[in-house]
Coordinates of C-alpha atoms in Angstrom, one line a residue:
X1 CA 45.9 27.7 -14.8
X2 CA 48.1 25.2 -16.5
X3 CA 47.8 22.9 -19.5
X4 CA 48.4 22.9 -23.2
X5 CA 47.5 26.1 -24.9
X6 CA 45.2 24.3 -27.3
X7 CA 43.1 23.0 -24.5
X8 CA 42.1 26.4 -23.4
X9 CA 42.3 28.6 -26.5
X10 CA 40.9 26.2 -29.1
X11 CA 37.9 27.4 -31.1
X12 CA 35.5 25.2 -33.0
X13 CA 34.4 25.7 -36.6
X14 CA 31.1 24.3 -37.8
X15 CA 29.6 23.5 -41.2
X16 CA 26.0 22.5 -41.9
X17 CA 25.4 19.0 -43.3
X18 CA 22.4 19.6 -45.6
X19 CA 22.2 15.9 -46.6
X20 CA 21.4 14.9 -43.0
X21 CA 17.6 14.6 -43.0
X22 CA 15.3 13.6 -40.1
X23 CA 12.3 11.3 -40.9
X24 CA 10.3 12.7 -37.9
X25 CA 10.2 16.0 -39.8
X26 CA 9.4 14.5 -43.2
X27 CA 7.3 11.3 -42.8
X28 CA 3.6 11.9 -43.4
X29 CA 2.3 10.1 -40.3
X30 CA 4.7 11.8 -37.9
X31 CA 4.3 15.2 -39.5
X32 CA 0.5 14.9 -39.1
X33 CA 1.0 14.1 -35.4
X34 CA 3.3 17.1 -34.9
X35 CA 0.6 19.3 -36.5
X36 CA -2.0 17.8 -34.2
X37 CA 0.2 18.6 -31.2
X38 CA 0.8 22.2 -32.4
X39 CA 4.5 21.6 -32.9
X40 CA 4.8 21.5 -36.7
X41 CA 6.9 24.3 -38.0
X42 CA 8.1 25.1 -34.5
X43 CA 10.2 22.0 -34.0
X44 CA 13.5 21.9 -36.0
X45 CA 16.6 19.7 -36.2
X46 CA 19.8 20.4 -38.0
X47 CA 23.2 18.7 -38.0
X48 CA 26.6 20.3 -38.3
X49 CA 30.2 19.0 -38.5
X50 CA 32.9 20.4 -36.3
X51 CA 36.7 20.3 -36.5
X52 CA 38.2 19.9 -33.1
X53 CA 38.1 17.2 -30.5
X54 CA 35.1 17.5 -28.1
X55 CA 35.5 17.3 -24.3
X56 CA 32.5 17.3 -22.0
X57 CA 34.4 19.4 -19.5
X58 CA 34.7 22.1 -22.2
X59 CA 31.1 22.0 -23.2
X60 CA 30.4 25.7 -22.4
X61 CA 33.2 26.8 -24.8
X62 CA 31.9 24.4 -27.4
X63 CA 28.3 25.8 -27.1
X64 CA 29.5 29.4 -27.2
X65 CA 31.6 28.7 -30.3
X66 CA 28.6 27.0 -31.9
X67 CA 26.2 29.9 -31.4
X68 CA 28.8 32.5 -32.5
X69 CA 29.7 30.6 -35.6
X70 CA 28.6 32.5 -38.7
X71 CA 27.4 29.4 -40.6
X72 CA 25.4 28.2 -37.6
X73 CA 23.8 31.7 -37.0
X74 CA 22.8 31.9 -40.7
X75 CA 21.4 28.4 -40.8
X76 CA 19.4 28.8 -37.6
X77 CA 17.9 32.0 -38.8
X78 CA 16.8 30.4 -42.0
X79 CA 15.2 27.3 -40.4
X80 CA 13.4 29.1 -37.6
X81 CA 9.9 30.4 -37.7
X82 CA 10.8 33.0 -35.1
X83 CA 13.7 35.5 -35.2
X84 CA 16.6 34.0 -33.1
X85 CA 20.2 35.2 -32.9
X86 CA 19.5 38.7 -34.3
X87 CA 22.2 40.2 -32.1
X88 CA 25.7 38.9 -31.2
X89 CA 25.7 36.1 -28.6
X90 CA 27.5 37.1 -25.4
X91 CA 27.0 34.1 -23.1
X92 CA 25.4 30.6 -22.8
X93 CA 24.0 28.4 -20.0
X94 CA 24.8 24.7 -20.5
X95 CA 23.2 21.7 -18.7
X96 CA 24.6 18.3 -19.3
X97 CA 21.6 16.0 -19.8
X98 CA 21.9 12.3 -18.8
X99 CA 21.5 10.1 -21.8
X100 CA 22.0 6.4 -21.0
X101 CA 18.8 4.6 -22.2
X102 CA 18.9 2.1 -25.1
X103 CA 15.4 0.8 -24.7
X104 CA 11.9 2.1 -23.9
X105 CA 11.7 0.2 -20.6
X106 CA 11.9 3.6 -18.8
X107 CA 8.1 3.9 -19.5
X108 CA 7.1 0.6 -18.0
X109 CA 5.7 2.2 -14.8
X110 CA 3.0 4.1 -16.7
X111 CA 1.5 0.7 -17.7
X112 CA 1.9 -1.0 -14.3
X113 CA 0.6 1.9 -12.2
X114 CA -2.7 2.4 -14.0
X115 CA -1.9 5.6 -15.9
X116 CA -2.4 3.7 -19.1
X117 CA -4.9 0.9 -19.4
X118 CA -4.0 -2.5 -21.0
X119 CA -5.7 -1.2 -24.2
X120 CA -3.3 1.7 -24.4
X121 CA -5.9 4.3 -23.4
X122 CA -4.8 7.0 -21.1
X123 CA -6.8 7.2 -17.8
X124 CA -8.8 10.4 -17.2
X125 CA -8.8 12.3 -13.9
X126 CA -10.3 15.5 -12.4
X127 CA -8.5 18.8 -12.4
X128 CA -9.6 22.2 -11.0
X129 CA -8.4 24.1 -14.1
X130 CA -8.3 21.7 -17.1
X131 CA -11.7 20.1 -17.7
X132 CA -10.3 17.4 -20.0
X133 CA -7.3 16.3 -17.9
X134 CA -5.7 12.9 -17.8
X135 CA -3.4 10.8 -15.6
X136 CA -0.5 11.0 -18.0
X137 CA -0.3 14.8 -17.9
X138 CA -0.8 14.6 -14.1
X139 CA 2.2 12.2 -13.9
X140 CA 4.3 14.6 -16.0
X141 CA 3.4 17.9 -14.3
X142 CA 1.7 17.6 -10.9
X143 CA 4.3 17.1 -8.2
X144 CA 1.6 16.7 -5.6
X145 CA -0.1 13.8 -7.4
X146 CA 0.6 10.2 -6.3
X147 CA 1.3 9.3 -9.9
X148 CA 4.2 11.9 -10.2
X149 CA 6.4 9.8 -8.0
X150 CA 6.3 6.6 -10.1
X151 CA 9.2 8.2 -12.0
X152 CA 12.3 9.2 -9.9
X153 CA 14.4 12.3 -10.5
X154 CA 17.1 10.3 -12.3
X155 CA 14.5 8.9 -14.8
X156 CA 13.0 12.3 -15.3
X157 CA 16.4 13.8 -16.1
X158 CA 17.1 11.4 -18.9
X159 CA 16.8 12.8 -22.4
X160 CA 14.4 10.0 -23.4
X161 CA 11.9 11.1 -20.7
X162 CA 12.3 14.7 -21.6
X163 CA 11.5 14.1 -25.2
X164 CA 8.5 12.1 -24.3
X165 CA 7.3 14.9 -22.0
X166 CA 7.9 17.6 -24.6
X167 CA 5.8 15.7 -27.1
X168 CA 3.0 14.9 -24.7
X169 CA 2.6 18.6 -23.6
X170 CA 3.0 19.9 -27.1
X171 CA 2.4 23.4 -28.3
X172 CA -0.2 26.1 -27.6
X173 CA -3.1 24.4 -29.5
X174 CA -2.2 20.8 -28.6
X175 CA -4.9 18.2 -29.3
X176 CA -4.1 15.5 -26.7
X177 CA -4.1 11.9 -27.6
X178 CA -6.5 9.3 -26.1
X179 CA -3.9 6.6 -26.3
X180 CA -0.2 6.6 -25.4
X181 CA 1.1 4.8 -28.5
X182 CA 1.5 7.9 -30.7
X183 CA 3.6 9.6 -28.0
X184 CA 5.8 6.5 -27.4
X185 CA 6.3 5.8 -31.2
X186 CA 7.3 9.4 -32.0
X187 CA 9.6 9.6 -28.9
X188 CA 11.3 6.5 -30.0
X189 CA 11.7 7.8 -33.6
X190 CA 13.3 11.1 -32.3
X191 CA 15.6 9.4 -29.9
X192 CA 16.8 6.8 -32.4
X193 CA 17.6 9.5 -35.0
X194 CA 19.2 12.0 -32.6
X195 CA 21.4 9.7 -30.5
X196 CA 24.4 7.7 -31.5
X197 CA 25.1 4.3 -30.0
X198 CA 27.8 1.7 -30.3
X199 CA 28.5 -1.9 -29.2
X200 CA 31.1 -2.5 -26.6
X201 CA 33.6 -4.9 -28.1
X202 CA 34.1 -6.8 -24.8
X203 CA 30.7 -6.8 -23.2
X204 CA 28.8 -6.7 -26.5
X205 CA 26.3 -4.3 -24.9
X206 CA 24.9 -1.3 -26.7
X207 CA 25.8 2.0 -25.2
X208 CA 25.1 5.7 -25.9
X209 CA 28.1 7.6 -27.2
X210 CA 26.4 11.0 -27.6
X211 CA 26.8 13.9 -25.2
X212 CA 23.6 15.9 -24.7
X213 CA 23.6 19.5 -23.7
X214 CA 20.5 21.6 -22.9
X215 CA 21.3 25.2 -23.8
X216 CA 20.1 28.7 -23.2
X217 CA 21.7 31.5 -25.3
X218 CA 22.0 35.2 -24.4
X219 CA 22.7 38.4 -26.2
X220 CA 23.0 41.9 -24.7
X221 CA 19.2 42.1 -24.2
X222 CA 18.8 38.7 -22.4
X223 CA 17.8 35.3 -23.6
X224 CA 17.7 35.0 -27.4
X225 CA 17.5 31.2 -28.0
X226 CA 15.6 29.0 -28.0
X227 CA 13.2 31.9 -27.2
X228 CA 13.0 35.3 -25.5
X229 CA 10.8 34.0 -22.7
X230 CA 11.5 31.1 -20.3
X231 CA 8.9 28.5 -21.1
X232 CA 9.1 24.8 -20.4
X233 CA 8.1 23.9 -23.9
X234 CA 10.6 26.2 -25.5
X235 CA 13.8 24.2 -25.5
X236 CA 17.1 23.6 -27.3
X237 CA 19.3 20.6 -27.1
X238 CA 22.7 19.9 -28.7
X239 CA 23.4 16.2 -29.3
X240 CA 27.2 15.8 -29.8
X241 CA 28.6 12.7 -31.5
X242 CA 32.3 12.9 -30.5
X243 CA 33.4 10.1 -32.8
X244 CA 31.9 11.5 -36.0
X245 CA 32.5 15.1 -35.0
X246 CA 28.8 15.9 -35.7
X247 CA 26.4 18.0 -33.6
X248 CA 22.6 18.2 -34.0
X249 CA 20.6 21.2 -32.7
X250 CA 17.0 20.2 -31.8
X251 CA 14.9 23.3 -31.0
X252 CA 11.3 24.1 -30.3
X253 CA 9.6 27.4 -29.7
X254 CA 6.2 27.2 -27.8
X255 CA 3.3 28.7 -29.7
X256 CA 0.7 27.9 -32.4
X257 CA 2.1 25.4 -34.9
X258 CA 1.5 25.1 -38.6
X259 CA -2.2 24.1 -39.2
X260 CA -1.9 22.7 -42.7
X261 CA 0.3 20.0 -44.2

């Protein structure tokens, strides 16, 4: 293996940025929706600064450094309702998540294919197991449904779609919405606050500069973050702004959310 020693031996140091607040965790209206969706107190976001240049090809080293950094471990323990990172981290799995969207046009098909009525109400449908099922959840979850395929695999892989799906499916005692607007508005709020964009000086087009990594973290006993059990609604993403040298950890642990404001 060849190359500059710094490329292969560099370690990253991280520092929390306490001044970085997220309105989706503080604004009354959004907090009330997260409580309704059983995600309040189980969804967290925190931003850290880092000291070295970030390269996407070195993302696994970056993530391992992140979850073994003393200030990160201490901060994650304090902000989590569960007990993550109790033992030393030994390995990580990293998935690079596509993040290219700069508008909400991705969701146009749910309006044009009859999943959502012109009024914004979500269509209902029959399900063998869930008595109060709807076409939106069917599109999100049921690969055998005709509605599932209105979104291709590329669209489903985008962070914007993943955030929308996470919010729609919610926590253990989720109270589902009758209309799609709350899901769309909170998805937009999360995405706008978590992702960094910039205008290309030549084309004048807005583009995403953030790199997004979906992470699973392991100690000697197995997976330790975002949760001990593999569950679709238990997730952790790192949003890396390579220009500012900032990284935000967005985590959610599936379960019963806080029931009071």
